CSV table of C-alpha atoms in Angstrom, one decimal:
chain,number,residue,atom,x,y,z
A,1,MET,CA,92.9,-18.3,-101.9
A,2,ILE,CA,91.2,-15.4,-103.1
A,3,THR,CA,88.8,-14.0,-100.5
A,4,PHE,CA,87.6,-10.9,-102.2
A,5,GLY,CA,88.3,-8.9,-99.0
A,6,LEU,CA,85.4,-11.0,-97.1
A,7,GLY,CA,87.6,-13.0,-94.9
A,8,GLU,CA,86.2,-16.1,-93.6
A,9,GLY,CA,83.3,-17.0,-91.1
A,10,PRO,CA,79.7,-16.1,-90.7
A,11,GLY,CA,80.0,-12.7,-92.3
A,12,LYS,CA,81.1,-14.3,-95.6
A,13,ALA,CA,78.5,-16.9,-95.4
A,14,ARG,CA,75.7,-14.0,-94.8
A,15,PHE,CA,77.3,-12.0,-98.0
A,16,VAL,CA,77.3,-15.0,-100.3
A,17,ARG,CA,73.8,-16.0,-99.1
A,18,GLY,CA,72.5,-12.7,-99.8
A,19,MET,CA,74.2,-12.4,-103.0
A,20,PHE,CA,72.5,-15.6,-104.4
A,21,THR,CA,69.2,-14.8,-103.1
A,22,ARG,CA,69.2,-11.5,-104.8
A,23,ILE,CA,70.2,-12.6,-108.0
A,24,ALA,CA,68.2,-15.9,-107.8
A,25,GLU,CA,65.4,-14.8,-110.3
A,26,ARG,CA,68.1,-14.2,-112.9
A,27,TYR,CA,70.6,-16.8,-112.0
A,28,ASP,CA,69.4,-19.4,-114.9
A,29,LEU,CA,69.6,-16.7,-117.5
A,30,MET,CA,72.9,-15.4,-116.4
A,31,ASN,CA,74.5,-19.1,-116.3
A,32,ALA,CA,73.1,-19.3,-119.9
A,33,LEU,CA,74.6,-16.2,-121.1
A,34,MET,CA,78.0,-16.7,-119.2
A,35,THR,CA,78.4,-20.4,-120.5
A,36,PHE,CA,77.1,-19.7,-124.0
A,37,GLY,CA,74.1,-22.4,-123.3
A,38,MET,CA,77.2,-25.0,-122.6
A,39,HIS,CA,75.9,-25.5,-119.1
A,40,HIS,CA,73.0,-27.5,-120.4
A,41,SER,CA,75.4,-30.3,-121.8
A,42,TRP,CA,77.7,-29.8,-118.7
A,43,ARG,CA,74.6,-30.5,-116.5
A,44,ARG,CA,73.5,-33.6,-118.6
A,45,ALA,CA,76.9,-35.0,-118.7
A,46,ALA,CA,77.2,-34.7,-114.8
A,47,ALA,CA,73.9,-36.3,-114.3
A,48,ARG,CA,74.9,-39.2,-116.5
A,49,GLU,CA,78.0,-39.9,-114.5
A,50,THR,CA,76.2,-40.3,-111.3
A,51,ILE,CA,75.7,-43.6,-109.9
A,52,ALA,CA,71.9,-43.6,-109.4
A,53,SER,CA,69.6,-45.9,-107.3
A,54,PRO,CA,65.9,-45.0,-108.4
A,55,GLU,CA,64.6,-46.8,-105.4
A,56,GLY,CA,66.3,-44.6,-102.9
A,57,PRO,CA,66.1,-40.8,-102.7
A,58,GLY,CA,68.5,-38.6,-104.5
A,59,LEU,CA,70.3,-35.8,-102.9
A,60,ASP,CA,71.5,-32.5,-104.5
A,61,LEU,CA,73.4,-30.4,-102.2
A,62,ALA,CA,73.9,-26.8,-103.1
A,63,THR,CA,71.0,-27.3,-105.6
A,64,GLY,CA,70.6,-23.7,-106.5
A,65,THR,CA,67.4,-23.5,-108.8
A,66,GLY,CA,67.4,-27.1,-108.9
A,67,ASP,CA,68.4,-27.7,-112.7
A,68,LEU,CA,70.8,-30.7,-111.8
A,69,ALA,CA,67.9,-32.1,-109.5
A,70,PHE,CA,65.5,-32.0,-112.4
A,71,GLU,CA,68.0,-33.6,-114.9
A,72,LEU,CA,68.7,-36.4,-112.6
A,73,CYS,CA,65.2,-37.1,-112.1
A,74,GLU,CA,64.7,-37.2,-116.0
A,75,ILE,CA,68.0,-39.3,-116.8
A,76,HIS,CA,67.7,-41.7,-113.7
A,77,ARG,CA,63.9,-41.7,-113.1
A,78,TYR,CA,64.2,-40.8,-109.4
A,79,ARG,CA,60.9,-41.2,-107.4
A,80,LEU,CA,62.5,-38.6,-104.8
A,81,ILE,CA,65.2,-36.0,-105.1
A,82,VAL,CA,65.9,-33.6,-102.3
A,83,GLY,CA,67.6,-30.4,-103.1
A,84,ALA,CA,69.0,-28.5,-100.4
A,85,ASP,CA,70.6,-24.8,-100.6
A,86,PHE,CA,71.3,-22.2,-97.9
A,87,ALA,CA,70.0,-19.5,-100.2
A,88,HIS,CA,66.4,-19.5,-99.8
A,89,GLY,CA,65.5,-17.5,-103.0
A,90,MET,CA,67.4,-20.1,-105.0
A,91,LEU,CA,65.1,-22.7,-103.5
A,92,GLN,CA,62.0,-20.7,-104.4
A,93,VAL,CA,62.9,-20.5,-107.9
A,94,ALA,CA,63.5,-24.3,-108.0
A,95,GLU,CA,60.0,-24.9,-106.6
């Protein structure tokens, strides 16, 4: 496994959380550029493949900026979907 010199444990978690918080405002643009816009079709395909129950809440762990959660709401008509992410800056963008 590649550790990028970070090792494991709380130090690595702090580094990753801080990195995603710092890039949160630019994350969606960076994703679009790095995937040449293909992430839109990948996200739609992932949302279509999920087993959905619109009566119950949906859960999107590591939701980032919430793009998959929003796609799930659109495709499956969820009444409620909860997105969770350990990088608070990403959740602020999702709001």
